[in-house]
XYZ file of N, CA and C in Angstrom:
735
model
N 2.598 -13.511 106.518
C 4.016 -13.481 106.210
C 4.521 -14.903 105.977
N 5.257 -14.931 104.868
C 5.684 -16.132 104.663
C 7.613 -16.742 105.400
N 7.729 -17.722 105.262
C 9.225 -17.902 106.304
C 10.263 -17.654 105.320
N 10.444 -16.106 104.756
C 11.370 -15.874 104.176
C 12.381 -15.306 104.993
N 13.913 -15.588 104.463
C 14.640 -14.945 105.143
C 14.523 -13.636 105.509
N 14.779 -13.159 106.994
C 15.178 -11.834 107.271
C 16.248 -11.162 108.003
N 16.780 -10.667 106.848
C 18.335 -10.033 107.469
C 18.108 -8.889 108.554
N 19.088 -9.312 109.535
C 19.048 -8.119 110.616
C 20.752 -7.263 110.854
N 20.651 -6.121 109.987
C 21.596 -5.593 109.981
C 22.086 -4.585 111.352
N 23.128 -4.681 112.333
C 23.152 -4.290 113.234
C 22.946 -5.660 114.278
N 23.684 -7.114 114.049
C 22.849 -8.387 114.982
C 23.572 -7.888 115.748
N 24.449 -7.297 116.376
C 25.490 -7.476 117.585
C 24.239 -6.496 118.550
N 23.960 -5.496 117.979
C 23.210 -4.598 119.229
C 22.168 -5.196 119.938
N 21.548 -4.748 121.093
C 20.536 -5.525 121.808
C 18.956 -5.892 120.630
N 18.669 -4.497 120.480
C 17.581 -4.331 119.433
C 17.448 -5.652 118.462
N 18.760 -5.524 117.491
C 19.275 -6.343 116.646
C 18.649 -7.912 116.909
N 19.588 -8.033 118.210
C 18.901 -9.373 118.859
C 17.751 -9.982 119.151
N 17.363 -8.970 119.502
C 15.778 -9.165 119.820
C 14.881 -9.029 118.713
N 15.030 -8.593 117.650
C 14.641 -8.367 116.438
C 14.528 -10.165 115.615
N 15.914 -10.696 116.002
C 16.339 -11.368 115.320
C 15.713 -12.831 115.947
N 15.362 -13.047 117.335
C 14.366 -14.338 117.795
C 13.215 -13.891 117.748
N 12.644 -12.481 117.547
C 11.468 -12.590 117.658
C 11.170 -13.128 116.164
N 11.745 -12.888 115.299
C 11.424 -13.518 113.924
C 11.609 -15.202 113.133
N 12.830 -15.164 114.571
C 13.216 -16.751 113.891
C 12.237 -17.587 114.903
N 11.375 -17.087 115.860
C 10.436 -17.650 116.910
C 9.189 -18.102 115.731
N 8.903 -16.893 114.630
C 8.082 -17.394 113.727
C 8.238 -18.399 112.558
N 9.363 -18.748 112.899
C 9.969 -20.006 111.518
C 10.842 -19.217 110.815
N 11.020 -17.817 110.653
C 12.366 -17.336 109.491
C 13.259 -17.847 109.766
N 14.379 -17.685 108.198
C 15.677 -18.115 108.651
C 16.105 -17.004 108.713
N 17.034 -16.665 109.453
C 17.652 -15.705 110.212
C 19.181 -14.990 109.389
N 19.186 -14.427 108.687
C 20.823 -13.750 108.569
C 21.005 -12.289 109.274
N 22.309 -13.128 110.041
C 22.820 -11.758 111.010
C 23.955 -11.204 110.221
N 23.968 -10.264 110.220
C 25.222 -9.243 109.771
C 25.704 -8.085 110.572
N 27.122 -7.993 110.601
C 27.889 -7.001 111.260
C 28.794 -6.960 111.182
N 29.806 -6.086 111.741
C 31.071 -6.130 111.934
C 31.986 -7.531 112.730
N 32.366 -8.116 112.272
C 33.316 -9.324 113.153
C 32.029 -9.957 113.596
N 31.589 -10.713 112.347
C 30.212 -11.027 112.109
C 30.562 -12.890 112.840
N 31.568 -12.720 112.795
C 32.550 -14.394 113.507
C 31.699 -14.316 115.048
N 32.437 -13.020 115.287
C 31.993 -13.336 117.137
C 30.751 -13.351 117.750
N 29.472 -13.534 116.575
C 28.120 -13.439 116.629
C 28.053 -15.294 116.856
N 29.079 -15.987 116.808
C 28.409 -17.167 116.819
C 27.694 -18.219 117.850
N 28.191 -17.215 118.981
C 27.477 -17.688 120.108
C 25.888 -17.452 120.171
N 25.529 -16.299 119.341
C 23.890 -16.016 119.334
C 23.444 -16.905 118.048
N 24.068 -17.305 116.930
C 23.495 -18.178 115.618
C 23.127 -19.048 116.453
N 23.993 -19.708 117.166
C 24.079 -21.379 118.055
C 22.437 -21.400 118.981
N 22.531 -20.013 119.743
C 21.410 -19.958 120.303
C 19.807 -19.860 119.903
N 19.799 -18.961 118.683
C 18.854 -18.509 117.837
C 18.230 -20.523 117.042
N 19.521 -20.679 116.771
C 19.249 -22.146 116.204
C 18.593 -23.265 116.930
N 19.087 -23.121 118.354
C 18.743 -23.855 119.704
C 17.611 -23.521 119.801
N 16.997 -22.520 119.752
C 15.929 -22.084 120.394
C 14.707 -22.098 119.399
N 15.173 -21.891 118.573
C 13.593 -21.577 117.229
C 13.920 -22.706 116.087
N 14.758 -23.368 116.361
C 15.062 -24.381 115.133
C 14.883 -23.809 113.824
N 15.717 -22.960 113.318
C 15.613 -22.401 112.162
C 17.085 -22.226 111.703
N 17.354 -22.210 110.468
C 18.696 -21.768 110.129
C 19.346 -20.193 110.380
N 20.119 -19.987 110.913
C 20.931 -18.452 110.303
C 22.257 -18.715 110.532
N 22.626 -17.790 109.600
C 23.384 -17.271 109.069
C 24.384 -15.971 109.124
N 25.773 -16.172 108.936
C 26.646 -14.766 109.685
C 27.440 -14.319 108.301
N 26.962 -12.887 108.462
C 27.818 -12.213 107.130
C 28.471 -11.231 107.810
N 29.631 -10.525 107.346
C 30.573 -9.521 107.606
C 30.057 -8.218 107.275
N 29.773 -7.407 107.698
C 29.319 -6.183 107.143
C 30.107 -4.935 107.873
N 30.138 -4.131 106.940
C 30.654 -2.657 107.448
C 29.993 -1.591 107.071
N 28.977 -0.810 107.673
C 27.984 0.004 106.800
C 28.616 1.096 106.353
N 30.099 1.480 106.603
C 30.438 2.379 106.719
C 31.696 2.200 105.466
N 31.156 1.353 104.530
C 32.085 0.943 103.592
C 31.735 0.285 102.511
N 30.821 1.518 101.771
C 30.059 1.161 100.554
C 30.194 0.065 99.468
N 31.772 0.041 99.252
C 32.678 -0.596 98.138
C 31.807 -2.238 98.309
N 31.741 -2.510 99.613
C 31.661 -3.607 99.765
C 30.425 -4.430 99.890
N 29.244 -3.734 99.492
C 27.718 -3.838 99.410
C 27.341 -4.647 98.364
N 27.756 -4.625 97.341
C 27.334 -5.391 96.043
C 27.516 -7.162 96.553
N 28.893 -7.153 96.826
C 29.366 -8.343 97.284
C 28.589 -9.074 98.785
N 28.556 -7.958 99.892
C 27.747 -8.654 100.865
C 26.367 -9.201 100.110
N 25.544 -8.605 99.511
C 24.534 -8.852 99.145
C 24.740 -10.337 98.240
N 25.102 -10.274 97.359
C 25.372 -11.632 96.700
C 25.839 -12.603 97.556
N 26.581 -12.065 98.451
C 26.978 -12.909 99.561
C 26.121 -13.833 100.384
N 24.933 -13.276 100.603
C 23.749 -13.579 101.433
C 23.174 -15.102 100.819
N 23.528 -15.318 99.575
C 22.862 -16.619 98.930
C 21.581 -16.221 98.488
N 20.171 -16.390 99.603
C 18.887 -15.941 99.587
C 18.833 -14.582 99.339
N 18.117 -14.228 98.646
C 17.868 -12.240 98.963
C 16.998 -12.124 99.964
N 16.967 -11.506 100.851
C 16.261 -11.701 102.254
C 14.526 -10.896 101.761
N 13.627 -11.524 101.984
C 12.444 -11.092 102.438
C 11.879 -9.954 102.829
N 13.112 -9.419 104.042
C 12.907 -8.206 104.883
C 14.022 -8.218 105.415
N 14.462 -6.669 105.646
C 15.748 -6.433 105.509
C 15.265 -5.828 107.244
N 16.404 -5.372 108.391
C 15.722 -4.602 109.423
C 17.057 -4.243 109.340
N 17.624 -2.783 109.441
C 18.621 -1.919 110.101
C 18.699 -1.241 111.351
N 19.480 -1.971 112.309
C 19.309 -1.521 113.693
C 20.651 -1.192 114.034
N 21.168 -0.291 113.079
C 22.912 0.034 113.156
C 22.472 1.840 113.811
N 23.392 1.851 114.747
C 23.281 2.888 115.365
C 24.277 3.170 116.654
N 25.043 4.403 116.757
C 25.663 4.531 117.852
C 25.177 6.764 118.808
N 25.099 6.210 119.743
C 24.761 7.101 120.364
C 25.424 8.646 120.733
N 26.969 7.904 121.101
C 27.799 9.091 120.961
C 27.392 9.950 122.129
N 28.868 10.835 122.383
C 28.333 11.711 123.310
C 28.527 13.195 122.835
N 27.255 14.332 123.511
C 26.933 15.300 122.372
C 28.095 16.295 123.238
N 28.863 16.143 124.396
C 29.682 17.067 124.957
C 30.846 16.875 123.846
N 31.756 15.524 123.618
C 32.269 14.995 123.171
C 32.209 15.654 121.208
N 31.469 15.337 120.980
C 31.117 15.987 119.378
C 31.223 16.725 119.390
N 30.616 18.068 120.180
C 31.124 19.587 120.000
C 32.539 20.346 119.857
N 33.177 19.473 120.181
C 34.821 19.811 120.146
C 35.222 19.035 119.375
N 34.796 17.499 119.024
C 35.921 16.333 118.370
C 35.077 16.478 117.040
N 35.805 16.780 115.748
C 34.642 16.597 114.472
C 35.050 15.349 113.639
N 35.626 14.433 114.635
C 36.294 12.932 114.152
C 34.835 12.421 114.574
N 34.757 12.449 116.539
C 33.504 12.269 116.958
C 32.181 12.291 116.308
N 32.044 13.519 115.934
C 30.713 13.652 115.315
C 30.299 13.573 114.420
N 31.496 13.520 113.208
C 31.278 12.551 111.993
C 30.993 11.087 111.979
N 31.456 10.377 113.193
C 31.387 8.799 113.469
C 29.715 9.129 113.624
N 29.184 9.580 114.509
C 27.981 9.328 114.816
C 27.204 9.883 113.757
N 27.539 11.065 113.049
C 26.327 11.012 111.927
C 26.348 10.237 111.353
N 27.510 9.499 110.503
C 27.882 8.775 109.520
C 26.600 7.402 109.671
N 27.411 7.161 111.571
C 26.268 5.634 111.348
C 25.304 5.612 111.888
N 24.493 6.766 112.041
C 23.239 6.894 112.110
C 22.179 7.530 110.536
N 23.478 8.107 109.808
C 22.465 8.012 108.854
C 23.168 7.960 107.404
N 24.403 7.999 106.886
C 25.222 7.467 105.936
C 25.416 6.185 105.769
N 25.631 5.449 107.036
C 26.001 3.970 106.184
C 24.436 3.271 106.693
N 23.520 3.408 107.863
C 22.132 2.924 107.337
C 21.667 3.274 106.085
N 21.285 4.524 106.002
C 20.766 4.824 104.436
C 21.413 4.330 103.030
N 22.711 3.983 103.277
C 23.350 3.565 102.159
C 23.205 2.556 101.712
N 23.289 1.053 102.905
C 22.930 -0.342 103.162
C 21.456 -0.210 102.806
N 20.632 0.320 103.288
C 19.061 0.212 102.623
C 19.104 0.480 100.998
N 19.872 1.379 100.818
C 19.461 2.078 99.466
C 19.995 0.609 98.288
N 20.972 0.318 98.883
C 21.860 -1.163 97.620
C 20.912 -2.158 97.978
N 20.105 -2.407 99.199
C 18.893 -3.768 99.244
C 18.056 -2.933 98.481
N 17.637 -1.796 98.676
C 16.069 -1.535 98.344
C 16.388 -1.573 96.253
N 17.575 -1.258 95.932
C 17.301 -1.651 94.519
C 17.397 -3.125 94.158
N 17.836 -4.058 94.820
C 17.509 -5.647 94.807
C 16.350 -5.925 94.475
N 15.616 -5.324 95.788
C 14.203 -5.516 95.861
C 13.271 -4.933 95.216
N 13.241 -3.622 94.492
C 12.608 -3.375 93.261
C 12.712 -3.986 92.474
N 14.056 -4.591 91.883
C 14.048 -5.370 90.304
C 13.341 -6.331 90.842
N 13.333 -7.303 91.944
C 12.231 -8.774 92.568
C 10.761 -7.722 92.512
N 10.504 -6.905 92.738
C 9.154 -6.815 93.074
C 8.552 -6.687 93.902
N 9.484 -6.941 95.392
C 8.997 -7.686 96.726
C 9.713 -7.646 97.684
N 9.262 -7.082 98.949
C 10.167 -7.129 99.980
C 9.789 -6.135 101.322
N 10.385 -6.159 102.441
C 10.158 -4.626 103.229
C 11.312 -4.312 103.651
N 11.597 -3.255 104.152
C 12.767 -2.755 104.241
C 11.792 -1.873 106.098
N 12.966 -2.272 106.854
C 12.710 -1.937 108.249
C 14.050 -0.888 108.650
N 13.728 0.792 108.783
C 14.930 1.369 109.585
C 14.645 1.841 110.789
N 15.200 1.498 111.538
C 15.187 1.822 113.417
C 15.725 3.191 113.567
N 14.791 4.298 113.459
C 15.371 5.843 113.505
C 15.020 6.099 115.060
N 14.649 7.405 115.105
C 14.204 7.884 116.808
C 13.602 8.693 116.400
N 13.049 8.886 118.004
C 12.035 10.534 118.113
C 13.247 11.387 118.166
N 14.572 11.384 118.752
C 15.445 12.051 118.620
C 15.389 13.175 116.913
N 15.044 12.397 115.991
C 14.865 12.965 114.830
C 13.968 14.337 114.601
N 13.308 14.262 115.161
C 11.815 15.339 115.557
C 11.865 16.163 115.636
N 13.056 16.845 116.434
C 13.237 18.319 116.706
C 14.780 18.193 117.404
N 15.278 19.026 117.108
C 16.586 19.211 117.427
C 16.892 19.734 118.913
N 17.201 18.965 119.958
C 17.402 19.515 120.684
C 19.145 19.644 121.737
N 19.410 20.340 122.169
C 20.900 20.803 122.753
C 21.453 19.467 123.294
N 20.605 18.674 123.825
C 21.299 17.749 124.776
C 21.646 16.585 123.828
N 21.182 16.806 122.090
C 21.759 15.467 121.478
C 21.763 15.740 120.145
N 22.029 17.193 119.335
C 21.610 17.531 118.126
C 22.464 16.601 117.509
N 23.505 16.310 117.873
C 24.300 15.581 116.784
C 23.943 14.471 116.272
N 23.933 13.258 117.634
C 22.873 12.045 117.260
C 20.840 12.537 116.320
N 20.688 13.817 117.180
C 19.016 13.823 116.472
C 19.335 14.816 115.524
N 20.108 15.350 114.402
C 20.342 15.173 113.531
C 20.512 14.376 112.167
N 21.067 13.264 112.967
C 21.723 12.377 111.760
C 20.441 11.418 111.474
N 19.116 11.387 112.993
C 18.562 10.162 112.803
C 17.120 11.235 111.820
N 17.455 12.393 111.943
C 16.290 12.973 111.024
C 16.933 12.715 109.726
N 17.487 12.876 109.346
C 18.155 12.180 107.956
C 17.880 11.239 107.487
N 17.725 10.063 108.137
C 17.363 8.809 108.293
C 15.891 8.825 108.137
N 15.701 8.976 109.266
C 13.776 9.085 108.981
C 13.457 9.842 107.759
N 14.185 11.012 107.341
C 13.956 11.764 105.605
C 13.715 10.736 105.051
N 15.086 9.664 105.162
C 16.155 8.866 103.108
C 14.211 7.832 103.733
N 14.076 7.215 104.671
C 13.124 6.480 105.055
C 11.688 6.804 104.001
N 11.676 8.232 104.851
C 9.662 8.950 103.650
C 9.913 8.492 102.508
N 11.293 8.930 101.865
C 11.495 8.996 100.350
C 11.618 7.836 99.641
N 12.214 7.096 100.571
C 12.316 5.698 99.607
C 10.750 4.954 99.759
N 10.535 5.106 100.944
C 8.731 4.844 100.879
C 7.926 5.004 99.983
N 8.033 6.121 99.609
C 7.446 6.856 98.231
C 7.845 6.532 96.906
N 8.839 6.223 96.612
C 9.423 6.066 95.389
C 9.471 4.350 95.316
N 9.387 3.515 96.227
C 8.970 1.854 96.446
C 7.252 2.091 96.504
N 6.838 2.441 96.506
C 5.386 2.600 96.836
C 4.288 1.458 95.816
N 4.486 1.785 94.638
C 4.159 1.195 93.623
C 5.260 0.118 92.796
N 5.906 -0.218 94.002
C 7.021 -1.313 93.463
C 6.967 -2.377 93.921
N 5.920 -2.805 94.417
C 5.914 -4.138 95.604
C 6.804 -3.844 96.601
N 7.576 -2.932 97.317
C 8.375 -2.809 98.271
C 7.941 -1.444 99.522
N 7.663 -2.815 100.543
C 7.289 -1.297 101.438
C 8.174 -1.467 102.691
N 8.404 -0.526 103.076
C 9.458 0.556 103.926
C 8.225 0.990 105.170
N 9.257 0.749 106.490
C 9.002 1.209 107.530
C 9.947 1.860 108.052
N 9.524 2.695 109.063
C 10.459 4.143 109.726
C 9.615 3.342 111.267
N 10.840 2.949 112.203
C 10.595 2.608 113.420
C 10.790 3.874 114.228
N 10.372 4.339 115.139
C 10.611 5.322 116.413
C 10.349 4.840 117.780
N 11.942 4.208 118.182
C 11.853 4.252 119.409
C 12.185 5.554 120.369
N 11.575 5.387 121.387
C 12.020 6.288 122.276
C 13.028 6.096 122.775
N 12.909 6.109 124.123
C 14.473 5.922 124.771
C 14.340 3.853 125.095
N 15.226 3.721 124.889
C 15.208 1.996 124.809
C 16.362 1.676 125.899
N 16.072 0.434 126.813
C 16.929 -0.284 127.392
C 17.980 -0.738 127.105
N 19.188 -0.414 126.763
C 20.348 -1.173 126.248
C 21.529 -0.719 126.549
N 22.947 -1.568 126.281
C 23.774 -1.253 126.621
C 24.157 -0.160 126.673
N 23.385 0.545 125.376
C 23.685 2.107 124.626
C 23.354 2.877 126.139
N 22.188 2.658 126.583
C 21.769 3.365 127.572
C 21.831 3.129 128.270
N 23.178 2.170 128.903
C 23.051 1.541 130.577
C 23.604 2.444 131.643
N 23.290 2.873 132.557
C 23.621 4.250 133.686
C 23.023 5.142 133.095
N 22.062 5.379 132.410
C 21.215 6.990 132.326
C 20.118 6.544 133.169
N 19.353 7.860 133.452
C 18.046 7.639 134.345
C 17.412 7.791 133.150
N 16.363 6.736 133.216
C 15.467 7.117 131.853
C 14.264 6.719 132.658
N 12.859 7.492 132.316
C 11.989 7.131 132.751
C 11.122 6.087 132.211
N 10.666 5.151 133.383
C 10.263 4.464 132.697
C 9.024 4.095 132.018
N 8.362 5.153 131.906
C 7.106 5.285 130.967
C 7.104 5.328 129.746
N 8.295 5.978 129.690
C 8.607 6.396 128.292
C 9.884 5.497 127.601
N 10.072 4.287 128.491
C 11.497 3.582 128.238
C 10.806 2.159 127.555
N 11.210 1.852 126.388
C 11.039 0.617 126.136
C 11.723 -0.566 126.256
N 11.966 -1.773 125.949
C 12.764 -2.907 125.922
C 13.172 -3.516 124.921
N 14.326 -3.961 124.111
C 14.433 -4.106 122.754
C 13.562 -5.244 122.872
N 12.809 -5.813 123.881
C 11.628 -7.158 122.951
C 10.766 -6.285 122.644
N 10.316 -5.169 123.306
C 8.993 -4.243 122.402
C 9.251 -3.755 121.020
N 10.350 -2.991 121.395
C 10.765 -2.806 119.565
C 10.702 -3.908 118.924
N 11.115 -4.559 119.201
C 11.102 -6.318 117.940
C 9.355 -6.683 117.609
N 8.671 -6.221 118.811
C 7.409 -6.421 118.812
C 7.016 -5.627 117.966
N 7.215 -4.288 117.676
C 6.519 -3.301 117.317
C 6.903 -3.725 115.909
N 8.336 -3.850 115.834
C 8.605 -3.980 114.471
C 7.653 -4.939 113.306
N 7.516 -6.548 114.625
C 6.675 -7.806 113.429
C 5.610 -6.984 113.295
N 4.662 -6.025 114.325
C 3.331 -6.151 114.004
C 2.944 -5.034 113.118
N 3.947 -4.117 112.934
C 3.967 -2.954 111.823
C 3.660 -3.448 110.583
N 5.257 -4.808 110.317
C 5.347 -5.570 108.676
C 3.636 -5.975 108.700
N 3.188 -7.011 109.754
C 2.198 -7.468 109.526
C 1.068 -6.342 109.293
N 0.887 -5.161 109.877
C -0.539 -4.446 109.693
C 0.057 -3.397 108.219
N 0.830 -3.838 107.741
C 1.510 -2.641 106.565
C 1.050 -1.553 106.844
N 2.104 -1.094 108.318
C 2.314 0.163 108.658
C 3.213 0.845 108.033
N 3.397 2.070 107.684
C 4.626 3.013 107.415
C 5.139 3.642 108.621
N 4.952 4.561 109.505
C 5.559 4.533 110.814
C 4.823 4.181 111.855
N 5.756 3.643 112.441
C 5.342 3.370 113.826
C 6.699 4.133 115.302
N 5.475 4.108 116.305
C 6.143 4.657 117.515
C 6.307 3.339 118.353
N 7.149 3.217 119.087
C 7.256 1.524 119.662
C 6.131 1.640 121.368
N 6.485 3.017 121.553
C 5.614 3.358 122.603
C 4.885 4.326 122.345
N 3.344 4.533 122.221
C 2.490 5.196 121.387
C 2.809 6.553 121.976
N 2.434 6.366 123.478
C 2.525 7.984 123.969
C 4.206 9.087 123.591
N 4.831 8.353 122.982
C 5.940 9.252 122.115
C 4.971 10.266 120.830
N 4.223 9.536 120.738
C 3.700 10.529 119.173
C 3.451 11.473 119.692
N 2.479 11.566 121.427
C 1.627 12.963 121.590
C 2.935 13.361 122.205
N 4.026 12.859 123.268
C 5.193 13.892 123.547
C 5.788 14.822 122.437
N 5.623 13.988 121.756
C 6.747 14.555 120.092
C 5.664 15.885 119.224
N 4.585 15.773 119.744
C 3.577 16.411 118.961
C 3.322 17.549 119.482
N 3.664 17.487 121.111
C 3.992 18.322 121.851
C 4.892 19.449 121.534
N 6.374 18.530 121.606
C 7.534 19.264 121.608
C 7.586 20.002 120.421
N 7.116 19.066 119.248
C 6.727 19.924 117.741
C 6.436 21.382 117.778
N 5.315 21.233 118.441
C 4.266 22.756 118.414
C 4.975 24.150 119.318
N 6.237 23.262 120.273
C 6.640 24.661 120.994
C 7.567 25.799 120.416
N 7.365 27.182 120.098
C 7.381 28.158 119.328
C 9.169 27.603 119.694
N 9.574 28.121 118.584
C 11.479 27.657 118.599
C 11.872 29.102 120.057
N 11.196 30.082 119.593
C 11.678 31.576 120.971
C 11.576 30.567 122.165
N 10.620 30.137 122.193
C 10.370 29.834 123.569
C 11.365 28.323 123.782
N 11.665 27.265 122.906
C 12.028 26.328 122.661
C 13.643 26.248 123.167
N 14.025 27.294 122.730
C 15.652 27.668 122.540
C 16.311 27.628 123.690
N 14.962 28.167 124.704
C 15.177 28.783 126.174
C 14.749 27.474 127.274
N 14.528 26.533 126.497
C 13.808 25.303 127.048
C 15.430 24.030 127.598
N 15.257 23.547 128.573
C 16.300 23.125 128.804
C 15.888 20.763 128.829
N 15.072 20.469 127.637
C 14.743 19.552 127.376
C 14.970 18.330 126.501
């Protein structure tokens, strides 16, 4: 890998962060983007302190298409590798009654990621060159009661993910589909999560460099998710329905 820029869309979240030194640790220059992309400047200062590399703060709203052409030109560099770690969790009691609620959470789990990929990933076809990184879940896998709304929107995501894979395939542009499991973060601070199955956004950041580097198409950040998920796959929906998991 060469020290091309890599944009990390979503810098405010933990993931994001950790995404974003584990890369500028390798010499990239760093562009963070987000919402009130200003109040990120305490992590540029640090990222800069720490890895001696440049980055950079852009304004972004994934949830506000109009304004994609312009962020992008905005960027100066066309970034190298793009990583989308925009995501909100939402609560699935909450969504069932509020359809303000549960439009927010599909939207930015899989409307304004997929949208933001889709305006880089045609950049990066006309160049020739590039990867494109989206942070989906096992949540995506199978639909289950305790979070259809969030593992809904992120199967969507992991879909627009296969497809653009496929259709970049023979374009110099390759696409990864991340699957974390349940991850350490603010998102998840007071749940019991176990911790076998719990990762740390430095593993995801980990999982993420060594995917670009082995030109993986998906990866699980914690392997034993594939055989849980492969599991949960195979259980007959009769019996599934009645399953309280």
């Amino acid at each position: 890998m060469t020290a091309e820029p890599v944009l990390i869309i979503g810098g405010r979240s933990d993931i994001g962060r950790a995404v974003a030194h584990r890369f500028a640790a390798a010499g990239h220059p760093i562009q963070l983007a987000a919402r009130g992309a200003a109040g990120l400047a305490p992590d540029k200062a640090d990222i800069e302190l720490r890895h001696d590399v440049a980055v950079t703060l852009h304004e972004l709203d994934v949830l506000a298409p109009e304004s994609f052409d312009g962020f992008i030109d905005g960027l100066g560099d066309l970034p190298g590798v793009a990583i989308c770690a925009v995501g909100v969790l939402g609560e699935q009691a909450v969504c069932e009654r509020d359809h303000g609620a549960a439009a927010l959470v599909m939207r930015s789990n899989y409307e304004g990621p997929a949208a933001i990929l889709a305006a880089l990933a045609n950049r990066f076809e006309a160049r020739g060159s590039g990867a494109l990184v989206g942070i989906s879940s096992v949540a995506g896998e199978r639909g289950r009661a305790a979070n259809y709304i969030y593992g809904s929107a992120k199967a969507g995501f992991t879909a627009f993910l296969s497809g653009l894979r496929n259709r970049l395939a023979r374009k110099g542009v390759h696409v990864v589909t991340v699957l974390p499991g349940f991850v350490a973060t603010r998102m998840t601070d007071g749940m019991d999560l176990p911790k076998r199955l719990t990762a740390t956004p430095e593993a995801v950041a980990t999982a993420v460099e060594a995917a670009l580097r082995r030109r993986r198409d998906v990866v699980y950040v914690k392997p034993v998710w594939a055989l849980v998920m492969m599991a949960i796959r195979t259980i007959p929906e009769g019996i599934f329905k009645g399953m309280r998991i």
